[in-house]
Structures are given as C-alpha cells and as structure tokens.
CSV table of C-alpha atoms in Angstrom, one decimal:
chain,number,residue,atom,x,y,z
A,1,UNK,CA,0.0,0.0,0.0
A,2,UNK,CA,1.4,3.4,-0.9
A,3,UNK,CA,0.6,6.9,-0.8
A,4,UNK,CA,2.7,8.5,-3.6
A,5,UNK,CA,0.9,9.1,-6.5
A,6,UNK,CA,2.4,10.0,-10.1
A,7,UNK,CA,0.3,11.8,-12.5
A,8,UNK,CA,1.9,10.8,-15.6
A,9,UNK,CA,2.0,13.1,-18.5
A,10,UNK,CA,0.0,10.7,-20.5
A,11,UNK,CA,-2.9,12.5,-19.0
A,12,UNK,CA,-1.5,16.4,-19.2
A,13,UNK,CA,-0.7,16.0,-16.0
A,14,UNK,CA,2.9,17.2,-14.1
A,15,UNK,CA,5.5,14.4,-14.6
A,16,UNK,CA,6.4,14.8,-10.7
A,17,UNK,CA,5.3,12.4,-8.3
A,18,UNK,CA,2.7,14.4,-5.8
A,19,UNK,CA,2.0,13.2,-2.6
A,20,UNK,CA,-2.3,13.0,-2.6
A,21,UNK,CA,-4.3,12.4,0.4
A,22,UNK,CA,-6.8,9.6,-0.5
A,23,UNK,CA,-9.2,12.4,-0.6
A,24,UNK,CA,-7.9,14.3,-3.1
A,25,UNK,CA,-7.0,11.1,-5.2
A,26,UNK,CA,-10.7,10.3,-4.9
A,27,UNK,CA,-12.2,13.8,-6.0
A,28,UNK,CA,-8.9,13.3,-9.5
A,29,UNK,CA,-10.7,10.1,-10.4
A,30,UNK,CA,-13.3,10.1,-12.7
A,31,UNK,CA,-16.8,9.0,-10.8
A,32,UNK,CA,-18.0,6.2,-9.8
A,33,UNK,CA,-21.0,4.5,-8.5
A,34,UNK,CA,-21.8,3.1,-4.9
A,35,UNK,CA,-22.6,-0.1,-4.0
A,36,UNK,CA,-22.7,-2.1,-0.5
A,37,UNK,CA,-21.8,-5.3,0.3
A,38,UNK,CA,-24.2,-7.8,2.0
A,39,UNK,CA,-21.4,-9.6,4.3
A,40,UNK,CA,-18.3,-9.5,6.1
A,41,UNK,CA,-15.3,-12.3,7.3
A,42,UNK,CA,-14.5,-12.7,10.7
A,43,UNK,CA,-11.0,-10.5,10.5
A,44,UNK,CA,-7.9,-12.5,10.1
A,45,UNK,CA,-5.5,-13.3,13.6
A,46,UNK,CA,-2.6,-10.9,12.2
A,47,UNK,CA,-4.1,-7.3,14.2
A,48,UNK,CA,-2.7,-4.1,13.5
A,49,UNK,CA,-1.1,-5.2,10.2
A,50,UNK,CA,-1.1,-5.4,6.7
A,51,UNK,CA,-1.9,-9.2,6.9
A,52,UNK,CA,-4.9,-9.8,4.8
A,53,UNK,CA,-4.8,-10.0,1.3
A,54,UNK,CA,-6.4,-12.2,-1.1
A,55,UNK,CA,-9.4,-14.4,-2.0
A,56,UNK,CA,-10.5,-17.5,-4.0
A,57,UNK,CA,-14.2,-18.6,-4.1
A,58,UNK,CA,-15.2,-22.4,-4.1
A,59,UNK,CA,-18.6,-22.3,-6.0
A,60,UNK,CA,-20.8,-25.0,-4.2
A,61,UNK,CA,-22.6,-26.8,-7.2
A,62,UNK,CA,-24.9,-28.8,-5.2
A,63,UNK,CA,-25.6,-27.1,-2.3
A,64,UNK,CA,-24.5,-23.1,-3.5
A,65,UNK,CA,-25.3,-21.9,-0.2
A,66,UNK,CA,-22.5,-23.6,1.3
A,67,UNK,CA,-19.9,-22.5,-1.1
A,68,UNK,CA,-16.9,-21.5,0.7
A,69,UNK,CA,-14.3,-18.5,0.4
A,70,UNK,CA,-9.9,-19.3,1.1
A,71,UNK,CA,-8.0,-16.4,2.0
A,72,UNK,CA,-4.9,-15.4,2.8
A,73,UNK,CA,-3.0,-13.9,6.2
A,74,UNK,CA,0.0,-13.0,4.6
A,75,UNK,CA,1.8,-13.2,8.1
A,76,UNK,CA,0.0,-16.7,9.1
A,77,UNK,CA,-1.4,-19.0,6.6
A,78,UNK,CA,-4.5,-19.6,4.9
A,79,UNK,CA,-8.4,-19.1,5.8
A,80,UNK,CA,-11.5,-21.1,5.4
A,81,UNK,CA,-14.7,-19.0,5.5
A,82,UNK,CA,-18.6,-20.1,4.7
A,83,UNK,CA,-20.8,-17.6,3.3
A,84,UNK,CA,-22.0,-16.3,6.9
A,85,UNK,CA,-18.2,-14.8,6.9
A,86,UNK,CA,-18.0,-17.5,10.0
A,87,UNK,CA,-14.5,-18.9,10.1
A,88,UNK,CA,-14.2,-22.9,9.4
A,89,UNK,CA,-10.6,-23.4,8.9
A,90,UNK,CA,-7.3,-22.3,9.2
A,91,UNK,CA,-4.1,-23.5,8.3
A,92,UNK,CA,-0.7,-22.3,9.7
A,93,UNK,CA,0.8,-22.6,6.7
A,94,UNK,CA,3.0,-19.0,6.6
A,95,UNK,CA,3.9,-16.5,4.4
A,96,UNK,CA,1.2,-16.9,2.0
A,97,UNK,CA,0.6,-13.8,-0.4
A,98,UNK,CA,-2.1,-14.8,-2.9
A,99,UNK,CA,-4.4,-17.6,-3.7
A,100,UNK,CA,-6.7,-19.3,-6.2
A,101,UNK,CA,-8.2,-22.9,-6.9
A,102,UNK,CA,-9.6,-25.3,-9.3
A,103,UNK,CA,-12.1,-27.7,-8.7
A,104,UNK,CA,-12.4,-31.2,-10.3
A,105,UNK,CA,-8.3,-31.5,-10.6
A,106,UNK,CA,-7.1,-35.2,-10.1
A,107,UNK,CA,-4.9,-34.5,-6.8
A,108,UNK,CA,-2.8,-38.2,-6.2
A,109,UNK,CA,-5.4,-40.0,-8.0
A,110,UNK,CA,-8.5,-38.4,-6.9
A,111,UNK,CA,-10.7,-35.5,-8.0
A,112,UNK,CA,-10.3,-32.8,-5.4
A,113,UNK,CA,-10.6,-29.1,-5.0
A,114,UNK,CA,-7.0,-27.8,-5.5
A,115,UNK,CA,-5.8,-24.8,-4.1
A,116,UNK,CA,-2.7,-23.1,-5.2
A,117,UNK,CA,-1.2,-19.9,-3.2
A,118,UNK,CA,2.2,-17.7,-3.7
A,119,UNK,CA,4.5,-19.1,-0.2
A,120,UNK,CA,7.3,-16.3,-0.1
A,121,UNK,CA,8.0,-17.4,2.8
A,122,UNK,CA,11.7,-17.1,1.5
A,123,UNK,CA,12.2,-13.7,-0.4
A,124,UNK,CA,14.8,-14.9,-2.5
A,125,UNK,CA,13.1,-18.3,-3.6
A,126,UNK,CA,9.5,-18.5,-5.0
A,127,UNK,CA,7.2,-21.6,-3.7
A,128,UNK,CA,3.6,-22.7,-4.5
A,129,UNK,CA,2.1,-24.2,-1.5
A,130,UNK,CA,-0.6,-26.6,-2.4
A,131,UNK,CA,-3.5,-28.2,-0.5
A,132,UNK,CA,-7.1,-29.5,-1.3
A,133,UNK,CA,-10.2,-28.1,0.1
A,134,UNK,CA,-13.0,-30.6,1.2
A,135,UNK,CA,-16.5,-29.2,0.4
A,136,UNK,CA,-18.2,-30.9,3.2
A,137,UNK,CA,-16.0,-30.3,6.0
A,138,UNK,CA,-14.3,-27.4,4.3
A,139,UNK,CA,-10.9,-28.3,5.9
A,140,UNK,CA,-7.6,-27.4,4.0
A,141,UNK,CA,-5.4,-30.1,3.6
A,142,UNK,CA,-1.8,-30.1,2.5
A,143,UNK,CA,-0.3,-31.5,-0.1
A,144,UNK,CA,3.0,-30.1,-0.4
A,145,UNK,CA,5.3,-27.2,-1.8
A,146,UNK,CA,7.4,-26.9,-5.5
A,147,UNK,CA,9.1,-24.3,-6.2
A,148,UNK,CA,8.6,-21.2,-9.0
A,149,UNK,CA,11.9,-19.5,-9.5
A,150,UNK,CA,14.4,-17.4,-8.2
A,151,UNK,CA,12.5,-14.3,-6.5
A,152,UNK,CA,9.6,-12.9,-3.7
A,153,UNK,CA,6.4,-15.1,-5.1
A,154,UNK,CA,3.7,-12.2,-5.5
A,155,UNK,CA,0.8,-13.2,-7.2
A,156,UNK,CA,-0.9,-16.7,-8.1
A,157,UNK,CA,-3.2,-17.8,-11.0
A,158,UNK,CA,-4.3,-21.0,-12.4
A,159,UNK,CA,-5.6,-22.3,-16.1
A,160,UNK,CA,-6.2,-25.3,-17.9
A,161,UNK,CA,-4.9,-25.7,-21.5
A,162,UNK,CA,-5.1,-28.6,-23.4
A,163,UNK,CA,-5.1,-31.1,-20.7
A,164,UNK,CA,-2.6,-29.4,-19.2
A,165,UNK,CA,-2.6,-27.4,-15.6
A,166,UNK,CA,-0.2,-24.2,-15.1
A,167,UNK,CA,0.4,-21.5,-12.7
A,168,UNK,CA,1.0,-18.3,-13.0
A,169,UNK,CA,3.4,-17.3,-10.8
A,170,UNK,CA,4.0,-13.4,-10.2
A,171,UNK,CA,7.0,-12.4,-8.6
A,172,UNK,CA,7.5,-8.9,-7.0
A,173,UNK,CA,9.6,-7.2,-9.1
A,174,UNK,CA,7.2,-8.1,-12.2
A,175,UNK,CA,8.6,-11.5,-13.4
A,176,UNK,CA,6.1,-14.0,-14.5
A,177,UNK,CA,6.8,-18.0,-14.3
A,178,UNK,CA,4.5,-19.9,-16.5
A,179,UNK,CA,4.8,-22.8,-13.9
A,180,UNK,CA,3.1,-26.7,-15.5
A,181,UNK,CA,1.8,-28.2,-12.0
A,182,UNK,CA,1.5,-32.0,-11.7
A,183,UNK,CA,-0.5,-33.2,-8.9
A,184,UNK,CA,-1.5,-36.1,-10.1
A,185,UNK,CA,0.6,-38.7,-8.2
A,186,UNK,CA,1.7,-38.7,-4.5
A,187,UNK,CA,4.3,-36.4,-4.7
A,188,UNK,CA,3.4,-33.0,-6.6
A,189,UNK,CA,6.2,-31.7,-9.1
A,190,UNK,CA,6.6,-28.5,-11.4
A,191,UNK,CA,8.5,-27.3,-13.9
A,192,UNK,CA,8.7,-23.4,-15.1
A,193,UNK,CA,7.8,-23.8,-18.9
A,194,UNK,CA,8.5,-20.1,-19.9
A,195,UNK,CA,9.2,-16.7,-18.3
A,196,UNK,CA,7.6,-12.9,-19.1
A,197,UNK,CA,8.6,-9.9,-17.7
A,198,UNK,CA,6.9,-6.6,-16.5
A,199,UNK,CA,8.9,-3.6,-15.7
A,200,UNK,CA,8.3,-3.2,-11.7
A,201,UNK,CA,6.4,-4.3,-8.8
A,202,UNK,CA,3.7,-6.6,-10.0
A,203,UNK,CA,1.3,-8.6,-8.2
A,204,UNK,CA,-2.8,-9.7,-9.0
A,205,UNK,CA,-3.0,-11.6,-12.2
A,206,UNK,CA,-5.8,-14.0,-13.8
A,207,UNK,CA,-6.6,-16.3,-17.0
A,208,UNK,CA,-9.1,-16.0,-19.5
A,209,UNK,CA,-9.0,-19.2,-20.3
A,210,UNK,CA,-11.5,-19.0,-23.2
A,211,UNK,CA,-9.2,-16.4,-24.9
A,212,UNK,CA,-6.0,-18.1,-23.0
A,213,UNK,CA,-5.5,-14.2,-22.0
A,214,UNK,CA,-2.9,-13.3,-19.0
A,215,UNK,CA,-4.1,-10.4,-17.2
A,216,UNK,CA,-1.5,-9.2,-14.7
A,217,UNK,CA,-1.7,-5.9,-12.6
A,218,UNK,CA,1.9,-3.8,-12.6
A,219,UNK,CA,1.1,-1.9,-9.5
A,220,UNK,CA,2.2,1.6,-10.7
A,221,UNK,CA,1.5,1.1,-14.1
A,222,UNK,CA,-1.8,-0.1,-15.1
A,223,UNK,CA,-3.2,-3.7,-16.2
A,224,UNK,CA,-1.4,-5.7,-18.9
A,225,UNK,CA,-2.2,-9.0,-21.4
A,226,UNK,CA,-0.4,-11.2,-22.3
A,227,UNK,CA,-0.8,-14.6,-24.5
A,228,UNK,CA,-1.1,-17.6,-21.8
A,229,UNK,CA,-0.1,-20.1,-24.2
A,230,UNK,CA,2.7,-21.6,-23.1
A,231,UNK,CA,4.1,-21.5,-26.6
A,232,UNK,CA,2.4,-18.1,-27.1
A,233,UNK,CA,4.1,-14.2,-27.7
A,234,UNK,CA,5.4,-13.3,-24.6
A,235,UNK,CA,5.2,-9.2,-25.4
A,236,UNK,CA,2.8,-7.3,-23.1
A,237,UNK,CA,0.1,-5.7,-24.6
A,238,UNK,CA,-1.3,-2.6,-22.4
A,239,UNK,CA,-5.2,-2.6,-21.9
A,240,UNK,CA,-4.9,0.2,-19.3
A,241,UNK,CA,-2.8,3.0,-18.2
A,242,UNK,CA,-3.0,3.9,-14.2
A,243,UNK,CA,-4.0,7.6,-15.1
A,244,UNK,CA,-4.9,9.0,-11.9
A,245,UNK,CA,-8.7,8.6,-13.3
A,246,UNK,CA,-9.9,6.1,-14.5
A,247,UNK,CA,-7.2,3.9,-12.7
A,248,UNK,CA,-5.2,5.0,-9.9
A,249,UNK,CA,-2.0,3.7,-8.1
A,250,UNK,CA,-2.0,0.9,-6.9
A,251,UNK,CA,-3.8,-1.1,-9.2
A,252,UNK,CA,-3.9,-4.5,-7.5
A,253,UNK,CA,-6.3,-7.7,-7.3
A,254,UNK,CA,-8.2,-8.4,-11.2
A,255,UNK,CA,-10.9,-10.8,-11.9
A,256,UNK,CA,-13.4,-11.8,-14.3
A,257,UNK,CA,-16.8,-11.2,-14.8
A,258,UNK,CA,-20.1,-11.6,-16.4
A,259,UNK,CA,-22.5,-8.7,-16.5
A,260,UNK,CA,-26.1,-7.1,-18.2
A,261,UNK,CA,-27.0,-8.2,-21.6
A,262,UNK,CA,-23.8,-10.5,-21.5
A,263,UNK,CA,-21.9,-8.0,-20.8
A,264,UNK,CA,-18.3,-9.2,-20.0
A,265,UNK,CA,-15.9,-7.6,-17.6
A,266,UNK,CA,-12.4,-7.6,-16.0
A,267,UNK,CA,-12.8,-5.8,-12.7
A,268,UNK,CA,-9.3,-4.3,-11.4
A,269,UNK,CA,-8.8,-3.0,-7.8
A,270,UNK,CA,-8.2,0.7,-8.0
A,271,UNK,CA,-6.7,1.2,-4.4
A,272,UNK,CA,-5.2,4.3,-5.0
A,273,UNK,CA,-9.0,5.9,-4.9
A,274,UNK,CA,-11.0,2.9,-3.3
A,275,UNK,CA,-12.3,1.9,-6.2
A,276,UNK,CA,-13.2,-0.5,-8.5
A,277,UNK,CA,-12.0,-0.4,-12.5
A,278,UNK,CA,-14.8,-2.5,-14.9
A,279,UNK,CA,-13.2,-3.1,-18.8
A,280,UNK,CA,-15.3,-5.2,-21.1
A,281,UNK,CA,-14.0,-8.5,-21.3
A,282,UNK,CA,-14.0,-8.6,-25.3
A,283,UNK,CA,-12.8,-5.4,-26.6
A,284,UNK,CA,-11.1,-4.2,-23.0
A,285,UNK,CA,-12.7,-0.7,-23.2
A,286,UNK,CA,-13.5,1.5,-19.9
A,287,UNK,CA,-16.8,0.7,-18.7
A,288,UNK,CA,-17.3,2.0,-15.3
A,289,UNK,CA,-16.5,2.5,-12.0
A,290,UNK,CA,-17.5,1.5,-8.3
A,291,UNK,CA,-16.7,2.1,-4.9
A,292,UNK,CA,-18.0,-0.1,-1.8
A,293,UNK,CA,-19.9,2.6,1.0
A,294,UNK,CA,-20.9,1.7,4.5
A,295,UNK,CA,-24.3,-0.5,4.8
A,296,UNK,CA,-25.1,-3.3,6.7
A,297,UNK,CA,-21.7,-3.9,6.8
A,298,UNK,CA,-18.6,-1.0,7.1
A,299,UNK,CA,-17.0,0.4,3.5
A,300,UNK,CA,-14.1,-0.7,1.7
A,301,UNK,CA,-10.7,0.6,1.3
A,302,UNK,CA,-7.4,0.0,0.4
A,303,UNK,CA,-8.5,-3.2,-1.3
A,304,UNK,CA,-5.3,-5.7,-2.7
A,305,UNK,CA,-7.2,-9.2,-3.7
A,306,UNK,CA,-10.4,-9.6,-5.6
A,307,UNK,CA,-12.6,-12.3,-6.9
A,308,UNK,CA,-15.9,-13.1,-8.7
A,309,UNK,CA,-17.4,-16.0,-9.5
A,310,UNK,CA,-20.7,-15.7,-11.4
A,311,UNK,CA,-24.0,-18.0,-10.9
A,312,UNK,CA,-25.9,-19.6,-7.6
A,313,UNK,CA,-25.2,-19.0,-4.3
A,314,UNK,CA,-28.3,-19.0,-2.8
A,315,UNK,CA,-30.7,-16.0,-2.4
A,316,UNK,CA,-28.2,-13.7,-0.4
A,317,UNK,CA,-25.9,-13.4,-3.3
A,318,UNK,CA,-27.9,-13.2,-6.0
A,319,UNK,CA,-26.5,-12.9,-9.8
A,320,UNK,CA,-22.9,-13.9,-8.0
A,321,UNK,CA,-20.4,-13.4,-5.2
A,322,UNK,CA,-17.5,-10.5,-5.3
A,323,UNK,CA,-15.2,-10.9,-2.6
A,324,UNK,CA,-12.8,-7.8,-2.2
A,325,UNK,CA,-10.2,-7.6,1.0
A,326,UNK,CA,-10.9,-4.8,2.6
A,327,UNK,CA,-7.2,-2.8,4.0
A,328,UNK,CA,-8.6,-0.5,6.5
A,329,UNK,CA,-10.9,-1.1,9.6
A,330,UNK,CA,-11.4,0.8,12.8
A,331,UNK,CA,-10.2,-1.2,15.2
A,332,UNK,CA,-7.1,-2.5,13.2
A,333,UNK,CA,-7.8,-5.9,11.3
A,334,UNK,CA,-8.8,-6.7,8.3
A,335,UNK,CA,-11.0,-8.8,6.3
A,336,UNK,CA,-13.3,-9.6,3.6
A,337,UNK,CA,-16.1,-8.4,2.3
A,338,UNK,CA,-18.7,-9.9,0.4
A,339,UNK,CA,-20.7,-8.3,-2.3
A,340,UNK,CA,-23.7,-9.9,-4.5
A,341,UNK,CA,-22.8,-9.0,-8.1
A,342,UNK,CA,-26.2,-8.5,-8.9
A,343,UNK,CA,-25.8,-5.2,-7.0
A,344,UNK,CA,-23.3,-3.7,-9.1
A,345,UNK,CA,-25.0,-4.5,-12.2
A,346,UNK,CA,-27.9,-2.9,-11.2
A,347,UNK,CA,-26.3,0.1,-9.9
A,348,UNK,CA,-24.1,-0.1,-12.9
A,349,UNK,CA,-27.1,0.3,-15.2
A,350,UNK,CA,-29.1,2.9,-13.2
A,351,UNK,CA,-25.9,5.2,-12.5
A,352,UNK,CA,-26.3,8.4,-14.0
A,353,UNK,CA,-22.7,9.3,-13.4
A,354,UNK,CA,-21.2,6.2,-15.2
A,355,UNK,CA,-18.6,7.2,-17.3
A,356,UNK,CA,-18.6,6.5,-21.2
C-alpha cells in the first residue's frame, strides 16, 4: 500500500510524483458509483497489520449456499470462511501472499478441489504451497510445496490448457513464471515452462481461459495481457494506463466477470482511490466504476485481492459473489467483504454518473 501518487504526462498531468491524500485522489478520479456489500469475514488473527490480502471462491454446485471463500493472512497462513463470513478453517501454513483454486483437478489420484497460493516465505526463492479443500467439511489439507523460480512469489493464477494445468506465478519485481503443475501422483512436481517480464512491482494476475489471455496488474503502471499459451508471444500488450482517473495507483487484485446483456468484464482493484475499475471482457474498453460505501456492513478501502465467481449462491448473493479484502478497519484488522454481483449490475445500469 502506498501513498505517492504519479500523474503521468499521458494525462496532461505534471510528470512529478505528488503526494495526494486519499481524498484528493478520490475527487482526480473520474466518478463512480456506490454499491454495498451484503457480508463481512471474521478479520484474520494478524491485528494491527497489513496481513490480509487475497481471496478465492469455491462455488458449491450442489448445495451453493454452502460454497466457501480461502483467504490469505500474509503473516500466518491460509483461511476457510462459509458464506456467513464464519470462520471454518485455518491453516498455519505462513507466508502466503495470494491464492486461487480449481475444482475437479485429479490431486494423487482423486478428483479434489485444488488450491494453489504464492508461499514467499523465502524472499529470494518463490514456492507454490498446495492443498485441497474438502466441500463438506471445508478443511484445508496439505499436499506439499514446489518451487517457482528465483524471486519474492507475489501473485498466483491458475488455467487449464489442453489437458494441461499451469500457474502463473508473479514475482514482485514483475517476473512471470509460467509454472506446468503436476499433482496427479503422490508427490506434486513443477516445472517453469517459460518466463515474461513486467517492468516493476507486480502482483494480482488472472486467466481468460476461453481467450488463453494473462491479465496481470503492474502496480504503478496499469493492467497488462499477455498470450497464456505456453508457446504463445510473450510481449505485453497494455489494456490500461494507471491515469490517476480512471485507474489510480495501486492497481492490485483483477478478476473476471459476467454482466447485463452478456456484458463481459475484467474488474481491477483501483486502491489508489477505493475503487473499482470495470473493462469489457472482449474489446477491454473502460466501462465504469464502483466504490463499496458503508451498509449493513462497514465500506471498503485499500483493497489488494479480488474475486468473482458468477451463478448460484443462494438468495443472499444473488447474480454472484465479489469478494474484495478490505485494507482498512477501525479497530485495526482486516477482512473480507462480500458483495452480490447483482448489485453492481444494477447500480451499474441505473448510474447516472457512469462514465462512457
């Protein structure tokens, strides 16, 4: 988290870096459109600290309900939580930065739900710490470390190609490690297929796996793609600038979304303003932007880690589930909150402020 801001000169701007309180930031940035969110996690142990970071959401086909959010104390481990925010599980596993997971992956010969997160536990030597998460009891369980390069792991994503299951490992100072997992057998293995490269500090990243599209947040920069193919171009493509607008520094946690009339979206973190960015999925224009505001449950700030899932979980989360960390809290934790989806299309659709 940082509180420098550079206006670049890409937006007529000084070239100087000027140091912004969030309030000023906030009235820079183009406007956005408030939404609340519907629930709250209990705050992770690590108190007055910069401890929690990121979410993955286990989609509950059966029972959607009882789907299940993983997060991450950067300080301690890893976090189970039910919809209820309640915590289920926790597992001491350390130093772990970001997560994700896949379900229906063949972990030592049967199908589990795997769970992948960045262990930089060692700043000069990049792990993946892997477990499976049991639906039912929604207990984390290990099943072991490999490592993902030379460097402090960052960021974590995962994809499927062609049979085939990678990670996308994001190192801090903005080297990527296409990283082919096997976790078939007893004993998982990995091997770094290819490396990309941003410029500086880098960190949230997903797939696209329909377009095999890398999307990976340079913090000071602004949100790049890149071909996930592990055979693909490795060059960079920008799809947006941090502008001091319509994207402000940090940019941090992305994910991918579905929205009105098919609509679809990448969703970026904006945490230099409290916001969140919304590109369409296909052509990766601005669409809009949101901010999280004090309801039932407190506002949002400072957020690092996203993610949305889209579909059924149950009547409180109607349309979907957005889970966003949320960096600042009175009495000095942090958590998650939890955000129906369906409220940010509708509020994306009635806003009379929305930006073109």
């Amino acid at each position: 988290m940082k509180f420098i801001l550079p206006f670049m000169s890409i937006v007529g701007l000084s070239a100087c870096a000027t140091e912004l309180s969030v309030a000023e930031r906030i009235a820079r940035a183009d406007p956005a459109f408030n939404v609340t969110a519907r629930g709250e996690t209990v705050p992770v142990g690590s108190v007055n600290q910069d401890a929690a970071d990121d979410p993955a959401i286990y989609r509950n086909p059966l029972q959607p309900d009882a789907s299940l959010i993983v997060g991450t104390d950067k300080k301690a481990g890893l976090y189970v939580y039910d919809l209820s925010g309640k915590i289920r599980d926790f597992n001491d596993a350390g130093r772990l930065n970001n997560v994700d997971l896949r379900a229906g992956e063949i972990v030592n010969g049967q199908s589990a739900v795997l769970v992948a997160a960045s262990d930089r536990t060692d700043p000069a030597a990049a792990r993946i710490a892997l477990f499976t998460l049991d639906p039912a009891s929604a207990r984390l369980t290990p099943v072991g470390t490999v490592p993902a390069g030379r460097g402090e792991a960052y960021g974590i994503c995962l994809a499927r190609f062609d049979g085939k299951l990678f990670a996308f490992m994001v190192l801090k100072d903005g080297v990527i490690h296409q990283v082919a997992l096997d976790v078939a057998g007893p004993k998982p293995a990995a091997t770094i297929v290819r490396t990309l490269k941003l410029k500086s500090q880098s960190e949230g990243c997903v797939v696209d796996e329909a377009t095999r599209r890398l999307y990976v947040a340079e913090e000071d920069t602004g949100l790049w793609r890149f071909d996930a193919d592990p055979d693909g171009d490795g060059t960079p493509s920008s799809v947006a600038m941090v502008d001091g607008r319509k994207l402000v520094e940090d940019a941090e946690g992305v994910a991918l979304g579905l929205g009105p009339n098919q609509q679809r979206f990448i969703l970026v973190s904006s945490q230099g303003d409290n916001a969140f960015t919304l590109y369409n999925r296909e052509t990766e224009a601005f669409v809009g932007r949101f901010r999280i505001v004090a309801g039932n449950v407190g506002s949002v700030e400072e957020t690092d880690g996203i993610d949305l899932v889209l579909g059924d979980f149950g009547p409180a989360f109607p349309g979907g589930l957005l889970v966003v960390q949320d960096g600042e809290q009175a009495d000095g934790t942090q958590n998650f909150k939890l955000v129906a989806w369906d409220d940010v299309v509708q509020a994306l659709a009635t806003a009379p402020t929305t930006p073109k």
